[in-house]
Coordinates of C-alpha atoms in Angstrom, one line a residue:
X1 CA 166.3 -225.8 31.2
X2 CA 166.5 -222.2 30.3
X3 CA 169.2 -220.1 31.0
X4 CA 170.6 -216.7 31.6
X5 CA 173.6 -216.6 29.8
X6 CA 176.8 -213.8 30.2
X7 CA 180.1 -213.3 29.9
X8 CA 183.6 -211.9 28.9
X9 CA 187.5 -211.2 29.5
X10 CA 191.3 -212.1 29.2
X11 CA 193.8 -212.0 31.7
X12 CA 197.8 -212.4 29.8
X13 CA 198.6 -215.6 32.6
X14 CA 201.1 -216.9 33.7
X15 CA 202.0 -219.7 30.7
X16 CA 204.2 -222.6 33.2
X17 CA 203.0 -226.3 32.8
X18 CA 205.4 -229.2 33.2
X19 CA 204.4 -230.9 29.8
X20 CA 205.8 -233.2 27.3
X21 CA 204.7 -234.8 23.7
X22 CA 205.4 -238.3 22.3
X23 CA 208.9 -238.1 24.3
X24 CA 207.6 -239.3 27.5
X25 CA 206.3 -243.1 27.9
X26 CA 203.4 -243.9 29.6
X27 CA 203.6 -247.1 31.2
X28 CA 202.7 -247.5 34.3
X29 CA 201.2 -243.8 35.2
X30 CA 198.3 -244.3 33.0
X31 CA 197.0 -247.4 35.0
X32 CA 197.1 -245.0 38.2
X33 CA 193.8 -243.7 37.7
X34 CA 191.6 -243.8 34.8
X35 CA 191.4 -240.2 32.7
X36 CA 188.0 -239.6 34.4
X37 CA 188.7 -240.2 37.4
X38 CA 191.7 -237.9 37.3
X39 CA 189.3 -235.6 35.5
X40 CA 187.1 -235.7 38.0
X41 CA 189.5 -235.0 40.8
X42 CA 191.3 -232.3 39.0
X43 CA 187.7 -230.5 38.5
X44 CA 186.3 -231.1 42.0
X45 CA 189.7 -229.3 43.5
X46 CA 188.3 -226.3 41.3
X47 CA 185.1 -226.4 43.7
X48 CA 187.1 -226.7 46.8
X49 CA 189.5 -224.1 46.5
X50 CA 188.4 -221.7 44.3
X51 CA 184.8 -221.4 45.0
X52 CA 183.8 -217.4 45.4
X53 CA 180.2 -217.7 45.9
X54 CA 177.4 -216.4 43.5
X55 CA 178.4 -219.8 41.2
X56 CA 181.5 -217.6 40.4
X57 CA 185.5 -218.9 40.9
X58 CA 188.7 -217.4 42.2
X59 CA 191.2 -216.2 39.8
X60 CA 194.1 -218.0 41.8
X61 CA 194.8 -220.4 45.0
X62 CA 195.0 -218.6 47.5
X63 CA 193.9 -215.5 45.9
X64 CA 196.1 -212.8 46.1
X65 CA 194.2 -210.9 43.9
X66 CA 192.0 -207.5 44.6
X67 CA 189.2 -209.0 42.8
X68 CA 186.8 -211.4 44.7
X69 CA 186.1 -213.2 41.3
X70 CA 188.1 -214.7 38.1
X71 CA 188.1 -212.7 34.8
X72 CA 185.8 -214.9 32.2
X73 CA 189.1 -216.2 29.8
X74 CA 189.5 -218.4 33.2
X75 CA 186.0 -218.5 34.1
X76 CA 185.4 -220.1 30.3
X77 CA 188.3 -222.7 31.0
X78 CA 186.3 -224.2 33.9
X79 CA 183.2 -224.1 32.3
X80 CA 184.4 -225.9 29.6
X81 CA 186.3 -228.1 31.8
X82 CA 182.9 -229.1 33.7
X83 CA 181.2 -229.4 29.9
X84 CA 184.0 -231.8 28.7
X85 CA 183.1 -234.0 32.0
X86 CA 179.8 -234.0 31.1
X87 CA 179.8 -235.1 27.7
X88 CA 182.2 -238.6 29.6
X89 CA 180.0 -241.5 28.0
X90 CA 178.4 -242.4 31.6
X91 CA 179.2 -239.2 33.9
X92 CA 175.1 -239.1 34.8
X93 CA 173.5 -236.2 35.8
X94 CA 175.2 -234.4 38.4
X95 CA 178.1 -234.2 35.6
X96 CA 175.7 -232.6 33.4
X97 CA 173.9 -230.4 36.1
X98 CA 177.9 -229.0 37.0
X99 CA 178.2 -228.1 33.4
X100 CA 174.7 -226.0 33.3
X101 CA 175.6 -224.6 36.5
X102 CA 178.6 -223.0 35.2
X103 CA 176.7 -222.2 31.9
X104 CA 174.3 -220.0 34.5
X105 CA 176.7 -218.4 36.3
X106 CA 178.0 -216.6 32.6
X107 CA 175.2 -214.3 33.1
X108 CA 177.4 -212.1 35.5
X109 CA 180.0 -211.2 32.8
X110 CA 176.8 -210.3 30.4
X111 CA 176.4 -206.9 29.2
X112 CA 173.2 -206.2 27.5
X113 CA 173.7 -202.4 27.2
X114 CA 175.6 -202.4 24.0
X115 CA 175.2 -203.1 20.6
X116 CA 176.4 -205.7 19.6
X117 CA 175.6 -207.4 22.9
X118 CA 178.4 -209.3 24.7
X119 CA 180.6 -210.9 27.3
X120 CA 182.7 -208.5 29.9
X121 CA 185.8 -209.2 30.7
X122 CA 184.8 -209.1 34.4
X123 CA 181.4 -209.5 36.3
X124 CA 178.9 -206.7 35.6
X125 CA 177.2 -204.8 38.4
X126 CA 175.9 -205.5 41.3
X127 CA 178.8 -208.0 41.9
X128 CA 181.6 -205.6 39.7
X129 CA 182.4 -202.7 37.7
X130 CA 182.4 -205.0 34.2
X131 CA 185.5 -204.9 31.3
X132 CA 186.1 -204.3 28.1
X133 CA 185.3 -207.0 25.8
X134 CA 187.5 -209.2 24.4
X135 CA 186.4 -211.0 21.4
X136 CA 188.1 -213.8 22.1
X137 CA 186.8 -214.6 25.0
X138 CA 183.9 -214.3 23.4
X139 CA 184.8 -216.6 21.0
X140 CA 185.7 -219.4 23.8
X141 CA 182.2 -219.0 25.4
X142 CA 181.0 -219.5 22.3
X143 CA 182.5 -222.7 21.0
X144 CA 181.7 -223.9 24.8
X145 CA 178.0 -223.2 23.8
X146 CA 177.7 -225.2 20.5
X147 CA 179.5 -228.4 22.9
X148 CA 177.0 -227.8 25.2
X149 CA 173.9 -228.0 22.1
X150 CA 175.5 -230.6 20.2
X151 CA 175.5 -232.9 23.7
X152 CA 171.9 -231.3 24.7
X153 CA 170.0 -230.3 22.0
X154 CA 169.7 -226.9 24.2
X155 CA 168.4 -223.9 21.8
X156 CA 169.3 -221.4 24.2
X157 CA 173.1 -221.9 24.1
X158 CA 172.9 -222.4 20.1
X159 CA 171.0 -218.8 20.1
X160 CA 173.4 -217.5 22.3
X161 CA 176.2 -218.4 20.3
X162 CA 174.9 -217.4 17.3
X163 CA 174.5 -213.6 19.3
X164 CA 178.3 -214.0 20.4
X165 CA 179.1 -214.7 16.9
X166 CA 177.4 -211.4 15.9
X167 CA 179.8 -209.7 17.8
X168 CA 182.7 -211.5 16.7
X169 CA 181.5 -209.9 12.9
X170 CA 181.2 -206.5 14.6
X171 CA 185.3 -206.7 15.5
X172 CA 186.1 -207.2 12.0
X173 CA 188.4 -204.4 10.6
X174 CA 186.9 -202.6 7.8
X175 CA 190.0 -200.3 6.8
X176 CA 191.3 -201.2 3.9
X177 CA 194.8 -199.1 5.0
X178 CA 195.7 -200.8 7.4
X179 CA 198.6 -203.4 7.2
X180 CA 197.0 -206.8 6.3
X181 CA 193.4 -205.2 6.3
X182 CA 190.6 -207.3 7.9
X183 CA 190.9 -209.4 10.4
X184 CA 189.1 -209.7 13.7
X185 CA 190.1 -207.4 16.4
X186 CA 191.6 -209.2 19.7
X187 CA 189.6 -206.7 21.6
X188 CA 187.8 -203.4 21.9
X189 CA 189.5 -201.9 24.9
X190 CA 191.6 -198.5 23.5
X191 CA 194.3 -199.4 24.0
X192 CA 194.9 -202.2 21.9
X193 CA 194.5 -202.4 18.1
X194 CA 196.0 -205.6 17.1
X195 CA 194.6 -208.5 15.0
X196 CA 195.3 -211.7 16.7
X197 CA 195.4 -215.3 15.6
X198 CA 193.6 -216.1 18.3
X199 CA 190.5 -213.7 18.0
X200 CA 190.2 -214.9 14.3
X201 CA 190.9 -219.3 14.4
X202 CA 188.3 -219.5 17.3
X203 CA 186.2 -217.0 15.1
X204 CA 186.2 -219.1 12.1
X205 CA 185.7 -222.3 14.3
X206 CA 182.3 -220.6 15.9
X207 CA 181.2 -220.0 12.6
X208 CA 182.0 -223.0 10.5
X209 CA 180.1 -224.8 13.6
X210 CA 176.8 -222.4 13.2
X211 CA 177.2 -223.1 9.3
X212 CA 176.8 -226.8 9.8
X213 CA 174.3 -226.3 12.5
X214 CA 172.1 -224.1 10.6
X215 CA 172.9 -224.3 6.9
X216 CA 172.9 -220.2 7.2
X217 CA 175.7 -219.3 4.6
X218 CA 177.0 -216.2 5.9
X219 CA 178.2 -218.5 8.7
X220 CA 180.3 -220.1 6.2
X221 CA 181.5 -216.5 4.6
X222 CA 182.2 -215.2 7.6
X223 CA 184.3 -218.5 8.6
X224 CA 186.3 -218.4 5.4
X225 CA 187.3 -215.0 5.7
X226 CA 188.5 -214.7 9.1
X227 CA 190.4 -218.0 8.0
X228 CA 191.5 -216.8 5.1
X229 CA 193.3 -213.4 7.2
X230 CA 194.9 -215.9 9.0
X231 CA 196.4 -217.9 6.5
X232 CA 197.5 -214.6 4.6
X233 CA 198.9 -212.7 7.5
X234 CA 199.7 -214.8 10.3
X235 CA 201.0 -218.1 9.0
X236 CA 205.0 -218.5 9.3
X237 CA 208.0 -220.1 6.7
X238 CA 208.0 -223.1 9.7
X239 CA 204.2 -224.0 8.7
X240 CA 202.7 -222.7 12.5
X241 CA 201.0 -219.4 13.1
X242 CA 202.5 -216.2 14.8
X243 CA 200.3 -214.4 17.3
X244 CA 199.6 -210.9 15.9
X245 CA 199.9 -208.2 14.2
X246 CA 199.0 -203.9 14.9
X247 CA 198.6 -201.3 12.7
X248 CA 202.0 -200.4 12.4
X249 CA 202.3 -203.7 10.7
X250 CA 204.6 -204.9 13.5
X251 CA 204.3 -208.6 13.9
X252 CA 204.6 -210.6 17.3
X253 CA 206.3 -213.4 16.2
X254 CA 205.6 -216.2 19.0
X255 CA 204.1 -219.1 18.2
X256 CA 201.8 -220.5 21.1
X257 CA 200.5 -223.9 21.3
X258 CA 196.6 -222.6 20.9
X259 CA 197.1 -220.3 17.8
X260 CA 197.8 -223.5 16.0
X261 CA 195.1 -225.3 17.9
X262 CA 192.6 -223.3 16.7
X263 CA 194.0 -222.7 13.0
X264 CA 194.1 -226.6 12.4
X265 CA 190.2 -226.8 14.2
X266 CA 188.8 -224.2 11.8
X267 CA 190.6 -225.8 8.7
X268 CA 188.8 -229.4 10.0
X269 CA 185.3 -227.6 10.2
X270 CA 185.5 -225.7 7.0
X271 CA 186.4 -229.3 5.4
X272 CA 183.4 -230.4 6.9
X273 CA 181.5 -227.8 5.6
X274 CA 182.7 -227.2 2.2
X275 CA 184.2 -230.1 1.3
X276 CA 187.3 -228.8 -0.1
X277 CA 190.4 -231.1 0.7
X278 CA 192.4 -228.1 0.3
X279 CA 191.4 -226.8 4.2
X280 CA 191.9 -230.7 5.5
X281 CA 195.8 -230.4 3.7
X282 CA 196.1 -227.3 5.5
X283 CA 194.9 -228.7 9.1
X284 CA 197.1 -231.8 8.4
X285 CA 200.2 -229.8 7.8
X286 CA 200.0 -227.5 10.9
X287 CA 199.4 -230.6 13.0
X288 CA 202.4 -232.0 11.7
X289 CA 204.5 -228.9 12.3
X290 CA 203.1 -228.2 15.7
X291 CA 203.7 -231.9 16.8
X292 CA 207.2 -231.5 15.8
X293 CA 208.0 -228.2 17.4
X294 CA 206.1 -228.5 21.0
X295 CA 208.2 -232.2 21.4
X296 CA 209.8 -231.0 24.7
X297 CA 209.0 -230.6 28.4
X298 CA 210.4 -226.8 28.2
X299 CA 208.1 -225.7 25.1
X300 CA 204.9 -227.2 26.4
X301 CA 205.5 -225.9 29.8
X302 CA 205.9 -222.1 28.0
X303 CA 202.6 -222.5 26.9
X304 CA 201.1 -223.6 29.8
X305 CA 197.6 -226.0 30.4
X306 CA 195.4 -223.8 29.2
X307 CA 197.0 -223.0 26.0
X308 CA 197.7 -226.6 25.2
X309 CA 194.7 -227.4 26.0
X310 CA 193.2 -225.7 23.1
X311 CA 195.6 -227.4 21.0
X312 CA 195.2 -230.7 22.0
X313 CA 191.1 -230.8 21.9
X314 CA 191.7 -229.5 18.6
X315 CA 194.0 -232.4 17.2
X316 CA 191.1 -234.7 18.2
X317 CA 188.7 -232.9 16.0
X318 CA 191.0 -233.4 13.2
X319 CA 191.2 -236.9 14.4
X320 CA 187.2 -237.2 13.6
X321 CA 187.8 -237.1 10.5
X322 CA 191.6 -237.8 9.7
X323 CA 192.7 -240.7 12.5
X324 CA 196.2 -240.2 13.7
X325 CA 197.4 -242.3 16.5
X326 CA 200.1 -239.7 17.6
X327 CA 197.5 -236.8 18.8
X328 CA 196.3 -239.1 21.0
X329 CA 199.8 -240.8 22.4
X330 CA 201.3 -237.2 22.7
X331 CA 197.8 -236.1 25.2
X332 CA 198.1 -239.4 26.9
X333 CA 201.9 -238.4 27.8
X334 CA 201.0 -234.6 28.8
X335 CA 198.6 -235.5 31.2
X336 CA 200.4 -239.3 32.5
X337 CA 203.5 -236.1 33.3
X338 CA 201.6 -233.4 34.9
X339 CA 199.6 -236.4 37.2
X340 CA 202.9 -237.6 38.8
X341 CA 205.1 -234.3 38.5
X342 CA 203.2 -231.3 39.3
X343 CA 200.1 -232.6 40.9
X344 CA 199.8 -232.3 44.9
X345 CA 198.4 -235.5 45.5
X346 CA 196.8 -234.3 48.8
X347 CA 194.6 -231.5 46.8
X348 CA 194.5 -232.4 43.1
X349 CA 196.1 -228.6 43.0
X350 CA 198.4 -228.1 40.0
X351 CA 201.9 -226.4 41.0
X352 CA 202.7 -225.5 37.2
X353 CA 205.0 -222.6 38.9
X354 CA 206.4 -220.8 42.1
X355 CA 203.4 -219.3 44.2
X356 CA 199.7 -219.3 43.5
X357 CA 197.8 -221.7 41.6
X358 CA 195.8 -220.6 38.7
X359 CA 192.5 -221.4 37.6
X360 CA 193.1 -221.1 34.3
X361 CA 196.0 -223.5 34.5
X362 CA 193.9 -226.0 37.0
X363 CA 191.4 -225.9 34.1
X364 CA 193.3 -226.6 31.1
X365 CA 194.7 -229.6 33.1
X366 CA 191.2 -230.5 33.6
X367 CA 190.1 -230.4 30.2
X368 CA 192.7 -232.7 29.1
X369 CA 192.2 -235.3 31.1
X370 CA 188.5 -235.1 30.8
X371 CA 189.2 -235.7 26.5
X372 CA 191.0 -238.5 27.3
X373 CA 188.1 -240.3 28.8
X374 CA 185.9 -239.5 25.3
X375 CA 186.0 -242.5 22.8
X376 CA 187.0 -241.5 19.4
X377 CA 183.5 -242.2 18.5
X378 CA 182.3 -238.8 20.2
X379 CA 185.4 -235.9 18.8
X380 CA 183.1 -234.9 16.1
X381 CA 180.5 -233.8 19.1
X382 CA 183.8 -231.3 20.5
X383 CA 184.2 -227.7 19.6

């Protein structure tokens, strides 16, 4: 199947989940439904309620928002929610259709007028004015296109996300002034010039993954570098990353679940690809830290679904290659919690917080269930 592909866009949401790690047992909730089944629920309340037409999704339940459609940071969530389902050894082929359908519907968020080309933070005309580009949302669409190869052998999403990562390349700063020079920019709207761990993990994830795919080294350099920035400029004394930094030099010091997510991902991948134990020592350590410091209800519900997520998808690649029976047991708790405490059990809605429900949040949920139904066998396929 080819496929238009577009996208592009972060929205700061609002970062409430009920959550817990290894603290929370899960006898008993587990055996309520199986994680697919609760995957599958939690994703088909996304298509009930959220549903705007055109293929495209609500930014919140009920939508209280001036925009008819989601920005693409939520957008991505889904469609990698509806990708994780698919790759659920036995989900068939309306699983897999889903996941292509919300591959096609990225080609409202593409903007093919600039150089490089790119993903919009909101749908381009006719259906909306467009965005600035974010390059980490650019980065999320991306990694969602290599899961999507590595389960379907598609070229078109592995040329796509080689195009994305092209962009990713063009963010990098270049001036060797500024406060911890280099560094991926988190986006290219004016008025923001901050470095972000977030635009640069994902960044060396996309292209450690296109280095493996394609034995193209300046994949690899590129991977190492951004990976390098944020080992040099963002890692903390506690072992876990802070978020970023402008160029005043002034750095935002709060650690969020996916900043280490992504950091301990890209250390597993350039393992993968180089070899070097020293990046599997490094992915180890900040799994340790970040296990140890998100260990309560409060600080997992800070960061919210989505962000954890991220993180938790993450500790499974590192499990591909490094088992460790606590990633696992601490996802199996988060999601055994936010089934019986902040589920609606007459929608499958999530009420991580007062008022609307998100669809970022709804899909981060999602997503972690859906892991939970892959076999150990299948985390090397994630990204």
């Amino acid at each position: 199947m080819r496929r238009k592909l577009g996208i592009s866009t972060r929205i700061v949401a609002g970062l409430v989940a009920v959550a817990v790690v290894g603290s929370l047992s899960t006898s008993g909730a587990s055996a309520v439904t199986s994680p697919a089944a609760r995957a599958k629920a939690s994703y088909d309340a996304i298509n009930t309620y959220f549903d705007a037409g055109q293929g495209l999704l609500r930014e919140e339940y009920p939508n209280q928002q001036t925009n008819p459609y989601s920005y693409v940071w939520p957008y991505s969530q889904a469609a990698i929610a509806a990708e994780d389902i698919a790759g659920i050894p036995g989900s068939g082929h309306k699983a897999s259709a889903e996941a292509e359908r919300r591959l096609d519907a990225y080609a409202s968020y593409w903007n093919a007028t600039t150089t490089p080309k790119g993903y919009d933070s909101y749908v381009r005309p006719p259906l909306g004015g467009g965005g600035d580009k974010f390059y980490d949302d650019n980065e999320w669409i991306g990694l969602n296109l290599i899961q999507n190869y590595q389960r379907t052998g598609d070229r078109t999403s592995l040329a796509r996300a080689k195009d994305i990562f092209a962009l990713v390349v063009h963010g990098w700063d270049t001036d060797p002034a500024h406060p911890c020079a280099g560094g991926v920019y988190w986006t290219q709207a004016p008025w923001s010039q901050d470095r972000n761990t977030v635009s640069n993990g994902p960044g060396a994830e996309l292209g450690a993954h296109l280095y493996l795919l394609t034995r193209d080294r300046s994949y690899l350099t590129w991977a190492k570098r951004m990976y390098q920035w944020a080992q040099d400029c963002m890692l903390a004394p506690n072992g876990l990353y802070w978020d970023h930094i402008d160029l005043a030099g002034n750095i935002e010091k709060t650690q969020w679940s996916y900043n280490q997510g992504v950091m301990l991902g890209a250390g597993v991948l350039l393992y993968k690809a180089t070899g070097d134990h020293r990046y599997l020592r490094d992915a180890k350590s900040v799994a340790n830290a970040s296990l140890a410091f998100y260990n309560t209800r409060e600080i997992l519900a800070k960061n919210g679904a989505a962000f954890n997520s991220i993180w938790f998808k993450n500790l499974l690649i590192l499990d591909s290659v490094a088992p460790d029976s606590r990633y696992r047991k601490a996802m199996q708790a988060y999601a055994d919690d936010n089934w019986n405490t902040t589920r609606d059990p007459a929608t499958n809605l999530y009420k991580f917080r007062e008022g609307t429900v998100e669809l970022l949040q709804q899909s981060g949920i999602t997503q972690v269930h859906a892991l939970l139904a892959w076999p150990r066998s299948k985390y090397h396929l994630l990204a």
